[in-house]
Coordinates of C-alpha atoms in Angstrom, one line a residue:
X94 CA 26.1 21.5 19.7
X95 CA 26.8 18.8 17.1
X96 CA 24.0 16.7 18.6
X97 CA 21.6 19.6 18.3
X98 CA 22.5 20.0 14.6
X99 CA 21.9 16.3 14.0
X100 CA 18.3 16.4 15.4
X101 CA 17.2 19.7 13.9
X102 CA 16.3 18.1 10.5
X103 CA 14.3 15.4 12.3
X104 CA 12.5 18.1 14.4
X105 CA 11.7 20.1 11.2
X106 CA 10.3 17.0 9.4
X107 CA 8.4 15.9 12.5
X108 CA 6.7 19.3 13.0
X109 CA 5.7 19.6 9.3
X110 CA 4.4 16.0 9.3
X111 CA 2.3 16.6 12.4
X112 CA 0.9 19.8 10.9
X113 CA 0.0 17.9 7.7
X114 CA -1.8 15.2 9.7
X115 CA -3.4 17.6 12.2
X116 CA -6.8 17.9 10.4
X117 CA -7.3 14.2 10.8
X118 CA -7.6 14.7 14.6
X119 CA -10.6 16.9 14.5
X120 CA -13.7 15.4 16.1
X121 CA -15.4 13.0 13.7
X122 CA -13.8 12.1 10.4
X123 CA -13.8 13.4 6.8
X124 CA -15.3 12.2 3.5
X125 CA -13.1 10.2 1.1
X126 CA -13.4 8.1 -2.0
X127 CA -12.7 4.9 -0.1
X128 CA -14.6 5.4 3.1
X129 CA -14.0 1.8 4.5
X130 CA -10.7 2.2 6.3
X131 CA -11.8 2.0 9.9
X132 CA -14.0 -1.0 9.1
X133 CA -11.1 -2.9 7.5
X134 CA -9.0 -2.2 10.6
X135 CA -11.8 -3.3 12.8
X136 CA -12.2 -6.6 10.8
X137 CA -8.5 -7.2 10.8
X138 CA -8.4 -6.8 14.6
X139 CA -11.3 -9.2 15.0
X140 CA -9.7 -11.8 12.7
X141 CA -6.4 -11.6 14.7
X142 CA -8.3 -12.0 17.9
X143 CA -9.9 -15.1 16.4
X144 CA -6.4 -16.6 16.0
X145 CA -6.2 -16.2 12.3
X146 CA -2.7 -15.4 10.9
X147 CA -1.9 -14.5 8.3
X148 CA -5.3 -12.9 8.0
X149 CA -7.0 -13.7 4.7
X150 CA -10.7 -13.8 5.5
X151 CA -12.9 -11.4 7.5
X152 CA -16.4 -12.2 8.7
X153 CA -18.7 -9.2 8.4
X154 CA -17.8 -7.8 5.0
X155 CA -19.0 -9.4 1.8
X156 CA -22.6 -8.7 2.8
X157 CA -22.1 -10.6 6.0
X158 CA -21.1 -13.8 4.2
X159 CA -17.4 -13.2 4.7
X160 CA -14.8 -11.7 2.4
X161 CA -11.3 -12.8 1.4
X162 CA -10.1 -9.2 1.2
X163 CA -6.7 -9.7 2.8
X164 CA -5.9 -12.5 0.5
X165 CA -5.9 -9.9 -2.3
X166 CA -5.7 -6.4 -0.9
X167 CA -2.5 -5.1 0.8
X168 CA -2.9 -6.0 4.5
X169 CA 0.0 -4.1 6.1
X170 CA -1.9 -0.8 7.0
X171 CA -4.6 -2.9 8.6
X172 CA -2.1 -5.0 10.6
X173 CA -0.7 -1.7 11.9
X174 CA -4.2 -0.4 12.7
X175 CA -5.1 -3.6 14.4
X176 CA -2.0 -3.3 16.5
X177 CA -3.2 0.1 17.7
X178 CA -6.6 -1.4 18.5
X179 CA -4.9 -4.0 20.7
X180 CA -3.5 -1.1 22.7
X181 CA -7.1 -0.2 23.6
X182 CA -8.2 2.5 21.1
X183 CA -11.3 2.1 18.8
X184 CA -11.2 1.6 15.0
X185 CA -11.5 5.3 14.1
X186 CA -8.7 6.4 16.4
X187 CA -6.6 3.5 15.1
X188 CA -7.1 4.8 11.6
X189 CA -6.0 8.3 12.6
X190 CA -2.9 6.8 14.2
X191 CA -2.0 4.9 11.1
X192 CA -2.5 8.0 9.0
X193 CA -0.2 10.0 11.4
X194 CA 2.4 7.3 11.4
X195 CA 2.4 7.2 7.6
X196 CA 2.7 11.0 7.3
X197 CA 5.7 11.1 9.7
X198 CA 7.3 8.0 8.0
X199 CA 7.1 9.5 4.5
X200 CA 9.4 12.4 5.5
X201 CA 11.7 10.6 7.8
X202 CA 12.1 7.6 5.4
X203 CA 13.2 10.0 2.6
X204 CA 15.6 11.7 5.0
X205 CA 17.1 8.5 6.2
X206 CA 17.6 7.2 2.6
X207 CA 19.3 10.4 1.5
X208 CA 21.3 12.1 4.3
X209 CA 24.3 9.7 4.3
X210 CA 25.1 10.4 0.6
X211 CA 23.7 13.9 0.2
X212 CA 24.1 15.6 3.5
X213 CA 21.6 16.7 6.2
X214 CA 20.4 19.9 4.6
X215 CA 19.9 18.4 1.1
X216 CA 18.1 15.4 2.6
X217 CA 15.9 17.6 4.7
X218 CA 14.8 19.7 1.7
X219 CA 14.1 16.6 -0.4
X220 CA 12.2 15.0 2.5
X221 CA 9.9 18.1 2.9
X222 CA 9.3 18.2 -0.8
X223 CA 8.4 14.5 -0.8
X224 CA 6.2 14.9 2.3
X225 CA 4.3 17.9 1.0
X226 CA 3.9 16.9 -2.7
X227 CA 0.3 17.6 -3.7
X228 CA -0.4 14.0 -4.7
X229 CA 0.4 13.0 -1.1
X230 CA -2.5 15.2 0.0
X231 CA -4.7 13.7 -2.7
X232 CA -3.9 10.2 -1.5
X233 CA -5.1 11.1 2.0
X234 CA -7.6 13.9 2.0
X235 CA -9.3 13.3 -1.3
X236 CA -9.1 9.5 -2.0
X237 CA -8.6 8.1 1.4
X238 CA -6.3 5.5 -0.2
X239 CA -4.7 4.2 3.0
X240 CA -2.8 1.4 1.3
X241 CA -1.3 3.7 -1.3
X242 CA -0.7 6.4 1.3
X243 CA 1.4 3.9 3.4
X244 CA 3.2 2.6 0.3
X245 CA 4.2 6.2 -0.5
X246 CA 5.7 6.4 3.0
X247 CA 7.7 3.1 2.6
X248 CA 8.9 3.9 -1.0
X249 CA 12.1 5.8 0.0
X250 CA 13.2 2.9 2.1
X251 CA 12.8 0.5 -0.8
X252 CA 15.4 2.6 -2.7
X253 CA 17.9 2.8 0.2
X254 CA 20.3 0.3 -1.4
X255 CA 20.0 2.2 -4.7
X256 CA 21.3 5.4 -3.2
X257 CA 24.9 5.9 -2.4
X258 CA 27.4 3.2 -1.4
X259 CA 26.2 -0.3 -0.5
X260 CA 26.1 -1.8 3.0
X261 CA 24.5 -4.7 4.8
X262 CA 22.3 -2.3 6.8
X263 CA 21.1 -0.7 3.5
X264 CA 20.3 -4.2 2.2
X265 CA 18.1 -4.9 5.3
X266 CA 16.4 -1.5 5.1
X267 CA 15.8 -1.7 1.3
X268 CA 14.5 -5.3 1.6
X269 CA 12.1 -4.2 4.4
X270 CA 11.0 -1.1 2.5
X271 CA 10.4 -3.0 -0.8
X272 CA 8.4 -5.7 1.0
X273 CA 6.4 -3.1 2.9
X274 CA 5.4 -1.4 -0.4
X275 CA 4.2 -4.7 -1.8
X276 CA 2.3 -5.4 1.4
X277 CA 0.8 -2.0 1.7
X278 CA -0.6 -1.5 -1.8
X279 CA -0.6 -4.2 -4.5
X280 CA -0.7 -1.9 -7.5
X281 CA 2.0 0.4 -6.2
X282 CA 4.2 -2.7 -5.5
X283 CA 3.5 -3.9 -9.1
X284 CA 4.6 -0.5 -10.5
X285 CA 7.7 -0.6 -8.3
X286 CA 8.6 -4.1 -9.5
X287 CA 8.3 -2.7 -13.1
X288 CA 10.7 0.1 -12.4
X289 CA 13.2 -2.3 -10.7
X290 CA 13.0 -4.8 -13.7
X291 CA 13.8 -1.9 -16.1
X292 CA 16.7 -0.9 -13.9
X293 CA 18.2 -4.3 -13.8
X294 CA 17.7 -4.8 -17.6
X295 CA 19.5 -1.6 -18.3
X296 CA 22.4 -2.6 -15.9
X297 CA 22.6 -6.0 -17.5
X298 CA 22.7 -4.5 -21.0
X299 CA 25.5 -2.2 -19.9
X300 CA 27.6 -5.1 -18.4
X301 CA 27.1 -7.1 -21.6
X302 CA 28.2 -4.1 -23.8
X303 CA 31.2 -3.4 -21.6
X304 CA 32.0 -7.1 -21.3
X305 CA 32.3 -6.8 -17.6
X306 CA 31.3 -9.0 -14.7
X307 CA 28.4 -8.0 -12.5
X308 CA 29.8 -6.0 -9.5
X309 CA 29.1 -6.8 -5.8
X310 CA 26.8 -3.7 -5.5
X311 CA 24.4 -5.0 -8.2
X312 CA 24.5 -8.5 -6.6
X313 CA 23.5 -7.0 -3.3
X314 CA 20.6 -5.2 -5.0
X315 CA 19.5 -8.5 -6.6
X316 CA 19.6 -10.2 -3.2
X317 CA 17.6 -7.4 -1.6
X318 CA 14.9 -7.6 -4.3
X319 CA 14.5 -11.3 -4.1
X320 CA 14.4 -11.3 -0.3
X321 CA 11.7 -8.6 -0.4
X322 CA 9.7 -10.7 -2.9
X323 CA 10.2 -13.7 -0.6
X324 CA 9.3 -11.8 2.6
X325 CA 6.0 -10.7 1.0
X326 CA 5.2 -13.9 -0.8
X327 CA 2.6 -15.0 1.8
X328 CA 0.5 -12.2 0.3
X329 CA 1.3 -11.6 -3.3
X330 CA 1.7 -15.2 -4.4
X331 CA -1.9 -16.3 -3.6
X332 CA -3.2 -12.8 -4.6
X333 CA -1.7 -13.3 -8.0
X334 CA -2.7 -16.9 -8.6
X335 CA -6.2 -16.9 -7.0
X336 CA -7.5 -13.6 -8.3
X337 CA -9.2 -15.3 -11.2
X338 CA -11.6 -17.0 -8.7
X339 CA -13.1 -13.6 -7.8
X340 CA -14.9 -10.8 -9.5
X341 CA -11.6 -8.8 -9.7
X342 CA -12.0 -8.2 -13.5
X343 CA -14.6 -5.5 -12.6
X344 CA -11.6 -3.4 -11.3
X345 CA -10.4 -2.9 -14.9
X346 CA -13.8 -2.4 -16.6
X347 CA -16.3 0.4 -17.1
X348 CA -15.3 3.6 -15.3
X349 CA -12.1 1.9 -14.1
X350 CA -10.8 1.3 -17.6
X351 CA -7.4 2.9 -17.9
X352 CA -8.3 4.2 -21.4
X353 CA -10.5 6.8 -19.7
X354 CA -7.9 8.2 -17.2
X355 CA -4.9 9.4 -19.1
X356 CA -3.7 12.9 -18.0
X357 CA -3.1 15.9 -20.1
X358 CA 0.5 17.3 -19.8
X359 CA -0.7 20.7 -18.6
X360 CA -2.6 19.0 -15.8
X361 CA 0.7 17.9 -14.3
X362 CA 1.8 21.5 -14.1
X363 CA -1.5 22.8 -12.7
X364 CA -5.0 21.4 -12.4
X365 CA -7.9 22.6 -10.2
X366 CA -8.0 21.2 -6.7
X367 CA -11.1 19.2 -6.0
X368 CA -12.5 16.3 -4.0
X369 CA -14.4 14.4 -6.7
X370 CA -13.0 11.6 -8.9
X371 CA -11.2 11.0 -12.1
X372 CA -13.2 11.0 -15.3
X373 CA -12.8 11.0 -19.1
X374 CA -11.1 14.0 -20.7
X375 CA -10.5 17.2 -18.8
X376 CA -13.6 17.0 -16.6
X377 CA -11.8 15.6 -13.6
X378 CA -12.9 16.5 -10.1
X379 CA -9.4 15.9 -8.6
X380 CA -6.0 17.4 -9.2
X381 CA -3.1 15.7 -10.9
X382 CA -0.4 18.4 -10.3
X383 CA 3.1 17.2 -9.5
X384 CA 3.8 20.5 -7.9
X385 CA 5.2 23.6 -9.6
X386 CA 8.2 23.8 -7.1
X387 CA 9.0 20.2 -8.0
X388 CA 9.0 20.8 -11.7
X389 CA 11.0 24.1 -11.4
X390 CA 13.5 22.2 -9.3
X391 CA 13.8 19.4 -11.8
X392 CA 14.3 21.9 -14.7
X393 CA 16.9 23.9 -12.6
X394 CA 18.8 20.7 -11.8
X395 CA 18.9 19.8 -15.4
X396 CA 20.2 23.3 -16.4
X397 CA 22.9 23.2 -13.8
X398 CA 24.0 19.8 -14.8
X399 CA 24.4 20.8 -18.4
X400 CA 26.0 24.2 -17.5
X401 CA 28.5 22.5 -15.2
X402 CA 29.1 19.5 -17.4
X403 CA 32.8 20.5 -18.1
X404 CA 33.5 21.1 -14.5
X405 CA 33.8 18.5 -11.7
X406 CA 30.3 17.2 -11.0
X407 CA 29.3 16.9 -7.4
X408 CA 26.9 14.1 -8.3
X409 CA 27.1 10.7 -9.9
X410 CA 26.2 11.2 -13.5
X411 CA 24.9 7.7 -13.9
X412 CA 22.6 8.2 -10.9
X413 CA 21.5 11.5 -12.2
X414 CA 20.6 10.0 -15.6
X415 CA 18.6 7.2 -13.9
X416 CA 16.7 9.7 -11.7
X417 CA 15.8 11.9 -14.6
X418 CA 14.8 8.9 -16.7
X419 CA 12.6 7.7 -13.8
X420 CA 10.9 11.1 -13.6
X421 CA 10.4 11.3 -17.4
X422 CA 9.1 7.8 -17.6
X423 CA 6.6 8.4 -14.8
X424 CA 5.3 11.4 -16.7
X425 CA 5.1 9.5 -20.1
X426 CA 3.2 6.6 -18.5
X427 CA 0.4 9.1 -17.4
X428 CA 0.0 10.5 -20.9
X429 CA -2.1 9.3 -23.9
X430 CA 1.1 8.7 -25.9
X431 CA 1.8 5.6 -23.7
X432 CA -1.6 4.0 -24.5
X433 CA 0.1 1.4 -26.8
X434 CA 2.4 0.4 -23.9
X435 CA -0.5 0.0 -21.5
X436 CA -2.2 -2.2 -24.0
X437 CA 0.9 -4.2 -24.6
X438 CA 2.1 -4.9 -21.0
X439 CA 0.4 -7.8 -19.2
X440 CA -1.7 -6.9 -16.2
X441 CA -1.3 -3.1 -16.7
X442 CA -5.1 -2.8 -16.9
X443 CA -5.3 -3.6 -13.2
X444 CA -3.4 -0.4 -12.4
X445 CA -6.6 1.3 -13.5
X446 CA -5.5 4.9 -13.4
X447 CA -2.3 6.0 -15.3
X448 CA -2.1 8.9 -12.8
X449 CA -1.0 6.4 -10.2
X450 CA 2.5 7.0 -11.6
X451 CA 2.3 10.4 -9.8
X452 CA 3.6 8.7 -6.7
X453 CA 6.8 7.8 -8.5
X454 CA 7.0 11.2 -10.2
X455 CA 6.9 12.8 -6.8
X456 CA 9.6 10.5 -5.5
X457 CA 12.0 11.1 -8.4
X458 CA 11.2 14.8 -8.5
X459 CA 12.0 15.2 -4.8
X460 CA 15.2 13.1 -5.2
X461 CA 16.3 15.3 -8.1
X462 CA 16.2 18.3 -5.7
X463 CA 19.2 16.6 -4.0
X464 CA 21.1 17.0 -7.3
X465 CA 20.0 20.6 -7.6
X466 CA 21.3 21.3 -4.1
X467 CA 24.6 19.6 -4.7
X468 CA 25.1 21.7 -7.8
X469 CA 24.1 24.9 -6.0
X470 CA 26.8 24.2 -3.5
X471 CA 29.3 24.8 -6.3
X472 CA 28.0 28.4 -6.6
X473 CA 27.4 29.2 -2.9
X474 CA 30.6 29.5 -0.9
X475 CA 29.2 30.5 2.5
X476 CA 27.6 27.9 4.8
X477 CA 25.3 30.5 6.4
X478 CA 23.9 31.5 3.0
X479 CA 23.3 27.9 2.1
X480 CA 21.3 27.3 5.3
X481 CA 19.3 30.5 4.7
X482 CA 18.5 29.5 1.1
X483 CA 17.6 25.9 2.3
X484 CA 15.3 27.3 5.0
X485 CA 13.7 29.6 2.4
X486 CA 13.1 26.6 0.0
X487 CA 11.5 24.6 2.8
X488 CA 9.2 27.5 3.7
X489 CA 8.3 27.9 0.1
X490 CA 7.2 24.3 0.0
X491 CA 5.2 24.7 3.3
X492 CA 3.5 27.8 2.1
X493 CA 2.9 26.6 -1.5
X494 CA 1.8 23.0 -0.7
X495 CA 0.6 23.1 2.9
X496 CA -2.9 24.4 2.0
X497 CA -3.7 21.1 0.2
X498 CA -3.4 19.1 3.4
X499 CA -7.0 19.8 4.4
X500 CA -10.2 17.7 4.0
X501 CA -13.2 19.0 2.2
X502 CA -15.1 19.1 5.5
X503 CA -15.3 17.2 8.8
X504 CA -18.3 15.1 9.5
X505 CA -19.7 13.8 12.8
X506 CA -19.0 10.1 12.3
X507 CA -17.8 8.0 15.2
X508 CA -16.3 4.5 15.4
X509 CA -19.8 2.9 15.6
X510 CA -20.6 4.2 12.1
X511 CA -17.8 1.9 10.8
X512 CA -18.1 -1.1 13.2
X513 CA -21.9 -1.6 13.4
X514 CA -22.5 -5.1 12.0
X515 CA -25.5 -4.0 10.0
X516 CA -23.7 -1.1 8.4
X517 CA -20.7 -3.3 7.6
X518 CA -22.9 -6.0 6.0
X519 CA -24.7 -3.6 3.7
X520 CA -23.6 0.0 3.5
X521 CA -19.8 -0.6 3.6
X522 CA -19.9 -4.0 1.8
X523 CA -21.4 -2.2 -1.2
X524 CA -18.3 0.0 -1.5
X525 CA -16.0 -2.9 -2.3
X526 CA -17.2 -6.4 -3.3
X527 CA -14.8 -7.2 -6.2
X528 CA -13.0 -9.9 -4.2
X529 CA -16.2 -12.0 -3.7
X530 CA -16.1 -15.4 -5.5
X531 CA -17.3 -15.3 -9.1
X532 CA -20.4 -17.4 -8.6
X533 CA -21.5 -15.7 -5.4
X534 CA -24.9 -13.9 -6.0
X535 CA -24.5 -10.3 -5.0
X536 CA -27.4 -9.2 -2.7
X537 CA -29.6 -6.6 -4.3
X538 CA -31.3 -5.4 -1.1
X539 CA -30.5 -5.1 2.6
X540 CA -32.9 -8.0 3.3
X541 CA -30.6 -10.4 1.4
X542 CA -27.5 -9.8 3.6
X543 CA -26.6 -12.4 6.2
X544 CA -28.2 -11.8 9.6
X545 CA -26.7 -14.8 11.4
X546 CA -23.6 -17.1 11.1
X547 CA -25.6 -20.2 10.5
X548 CA -29.1 -21.5 10.2
X549 CA -30.2 -24.9 11.3
X550 CA -33.5 -26.8 10.7
X551 CA -35.9 -27.4 13.5
X552 CA -34.7 -31.0 13.9
X553 CA -31.3 -29.7 15.2
X554 CA -30.6 -28.6 18.7
X555 CA -27.3 -26.8 19.1
X556 CA -25.6 -27.4 22.5
X557 CA -22.4 -25.4 22.1
X558 CA -21.0 -23.1 19.4
X559 CA -17.7 -21.4 18.8
X560 CA -17.9 -18.9 15.9
X561 CA -14.8 -17.1 14.6
X562 CA -14.0 -15.4 11.3
X563 CA -12.3 -18.4 9.8
X564 CA -13.7 -21.2 11.9
X565 CA -17.0 -22.4 13.2
X566 CA -17.5 -25.3 15.6
X567 CA -20.8 -26.7 16.7
X568 CA -21.9 -29.5 19.0
X569 CA -25.5 -30.5 18.4
X570 CA -28.0 -33.3 18.2
X571 CA -30.2 -34.0 15.2
X572 CA -33.5 -35.7 15.8
X573 CA -33.6 -36.8 12.1
X574 CA -31.6 -36.2 8.9
X575 CA -31.4 -32.4 8.4
X576 CA -29.2 -29.6 7.1
X577 CA -27.2 -26.7 8.4
X578 CA -26.8 -23.6 6.2
X579 CA -23.7 -21.5 6.9
X580 CA -23.4 -17.8 6.1
X581 CA -20.1 -18.2 4.5
X582 CA -19.3 -17.6 0.8
X583 CA -17.7 -20.6 -0.8
X584 CA -14.0 -20.2 -1.4
X585 CA -11.1 -22.7 -2.0
X586 CA -10.2 -24.7 1.1
X587 CA -13.3 -24.2 3.2
X588 CA -13.2 -27.6 4.9
X589 CA -16.0 -29.4 6.8
X590 CA -15.1 -32.0 9.4
X591 CA -18.1 -34.0 10.8
X592 CA -17.3 -36.2 13.7
X593 CA -13.7 -36.3 12.7
X594 CA -14.3 -37.1 9.1
X595 CA -13.9 -34.7 6.2
X596 CA -17.1 -34.3 4.2
X597 CA -17.7 -32.4 1.0
X598 CA -20.0 -29.3 1.3
X599 CA -23.1 -28.8 -0.7
X600 CA -23.2 -25.4 -2.5
X601 CA -26.4 -23.5 -2.2
X602 CA -26.4 -20.1 -4.0
X603 CA -22.7 -19.7 -3.5
X604 CA -22.8 -20.6 0.2
X605 CA -21.9 -23.6 2.3
X606 CA -24.6 -26.1 3.2
X607 CA -24.0 -29.4 5.1
X608 CA -26.2 -32.5 5.3
X609 CA -26.5 -34.0 8.8
X610 CA -27.6 -37.5 9.7
X611 CA -29.7 -38.2 12.9
X612 CA -27.7 -38.4 16.1
X613 CA -25.1 -36.5 18.3
X614 CA -22.5 -34.7 16.3
X615 CA -19.5 -32.3 16.3
X616 CA -19.1 -30.2 13.2
X617 CA -16.2 -27.9 12.3
X618 CA -16.0 -25.6 9.3
X619 CA -12.7 -23.8 8.8
X620 CA -10.7 -22.1 6.1
X621 CA -7.5 -23.9 5.4
X622 CA -4.5 -22.9 3.2
X623 CA -4.3 -23.9 -0.4
X624 CA -1.0 -25.2 -1.6
X625 CA -0.1 -21.8 -3.1
X626 CA -0.9 -20.1 0.2
X627 CA 1.3 -22.6 2.1
X628 CA 4.2 -22.1 -0.4
X629 CA 3.9 -18.3 0.1
X630 CA 3.9 -18.7 3.9
X631 CA 7.0 -20.8 3.8
X632 CA 8.8 -18.5 1.4
X633 CA 8.1 -15.6 3.7
X634 CA 9.3 -17.5 6.8
X635 CA 12.5 -18.6 5.1
X636 CA 13.1 -15.0 3.8
X637 CA 12.5 -13.6 7.3
X638 CA 15.0 -16.0 8.8
X639 CA 17.6 -15.1 6.1
X640 CA 17.0 -11.4 6.7
X641 CA 17.3 -11.9 10.5
X642 CA 20.6 -13.7 9.8
X643 CA 21.8 -10.6 7.9
X644 CA 20.9 -8.4 10.8
X645 CA 22.7 -10.6 13.4
X646 CA 25.8 -10.9 11.2
X647 CA 25.8 -7.1 10.6
X648 CA 25.5 -6.4 14.3
X649 CA 28.3 -8.8 15.1
X650 CA 30.7 -7.3 12.6
X651 CA 30.3 -3.8 14.0

C-alpha cells in the first residue's frame, strides 16, 4: 500500500503531462512563431553523423552557406532531438518526442525538487500548477520556443539545492539542472544567473551584517553554481565572446527592442488568449497571464503567513521571504516601472521581451503554493479532508488551465517540409539569420542561395570528395592555375590545408575561395576551434569529471 501511495503523485503528473502534450501527436504539425524546430534537429543530427562534437556549425541553414547556430543558440534540445533521430525516427517525430519529454519533465522535476521538504501532496499540487501555468502553453503552442520550453522543464532542478536541507545528491541535481537551463535557452540561463547573483549578494550582505562566517550550505550552493557554469562553458563562453562577429545586434533592435514589450499589470491577471505576437501597448496578440489560480494562491499564502505570524510557522520564514521576493521581482521586471533598470543593466537588451520573466513568475508562484499548503495544514486536522481539498485544487488547475494546451490548428506538414535542402536554404533560413557573420551578404532572392558545396573552374578535375558539415576534403588535378569557390560563409578558424600546408583563404563576398596551382593536389577545408572554444571545451570536461567524482563519492558513502 505504501508503494502505491508513493507512485500515485507520479501517475497523476504523468497523465496530466501526456494530456497537455497530446495535441502535438495529431497528424501533421501546428503553426508557431519559431517554425524551425524540426529543421534544427535535422541539422544537429546531420552534424553529429559527420563527426562534429560539440556541434557549432550546420551545413544547410544560412542560405546554404552554413550557419554557426549552435555556437550561439542553446543546443541541448537539439542534441536530445538528434538522439531520437539516431533511434530511427524522422525529424518531425523527434521534435514531438522532445516536446513530450519536456512536458513530462516540467512536472516531475518540480515534484522531485519539492517532495522531500514539503511532502508528496504539496509537491504534487505545486507540480501540476507549474506544469499547467498558461505561459507554459504559450511557450509551446503559441511561440514554439523549444529552447525556452525545455529550460522551463529543467528550472526546478536548478533550484534543488536551494530547497530544503543540503546534500551531495542535491548538489549533483542542481548543477545538472542549472547547466541544462543554460544549454537549453541562453536568455533564460542569463536571467537565472541574474537571480542567483542577487541571492548570493543578499546572503553575503547578511553574513557581513551578522559578522558570521559563510555556512557549509551556502558553500555547497557556490560550488554547484560554478560547476554548472563550468559544465556549460563549452557553449556559453564562445557564445558570449564571439557574438560580436555576427549580426546578433538585430535581436535587440526594431520590433525586438525591449522598450516596446513591457506588460501592463492587469495583463498579468487576465489578457486575451491569442496566437499572434507581442506588440507595443495593449495591442498584443498573445496572452501574458500568470494564471488567476496562481495569483489567488500567492495572495492566500501571504494572508495566512501574516495571520499565523504569532504562531509556530510550518515554513522557513527566510525561504518564504525569498520566494515572495522572487515572485514580486519577476512581476516588476515585466512592467514599465523597471525601464530604468533595463537601460542600466548590461546585456539586458538581448532579453528582448520583458515578459520572458513570466517563466520565473510561474516558478515562484507555483512554489509559493507549497507555503500555502503547509499553512493550510494548520487549519485542517483530518488527512482525508486534506487529500480531498488537494484533489479539488488539482482539478481546478486542470479545468481552468487545460484548455490553453491546444494549438490554433493542425496543418498537414510532414518531415520533408522541414528537411528538404531547398526549403532549408531559403524558406527556413529566412526565419533566423542573425548568427551569420557581419560581413556576409544576405541573399535577397532564392536564386542567390547556395546550390552546391563548392564550385571549381573548368581546369580542375575532381577525383574524390568527402563533404561534411564542418569539413570538406577534395583530391583533384589542376591543368593550370585555377580557383575553387566553397559555399561556406567565412567564420573564425576555417582552415585550409593544401597538400599538407596551411594556406590563407581569399574572401569573396563573405565566402571562402582558394587559389590552386597547376598539378595534383589534396585540399582540406575544416572548421577548427578558436582558443576561446578550446578553453570552454576543457572547462566543461574538467567540470564533468569533478561532478562525476561527486557522484561516485556519494554512491560510495551510502
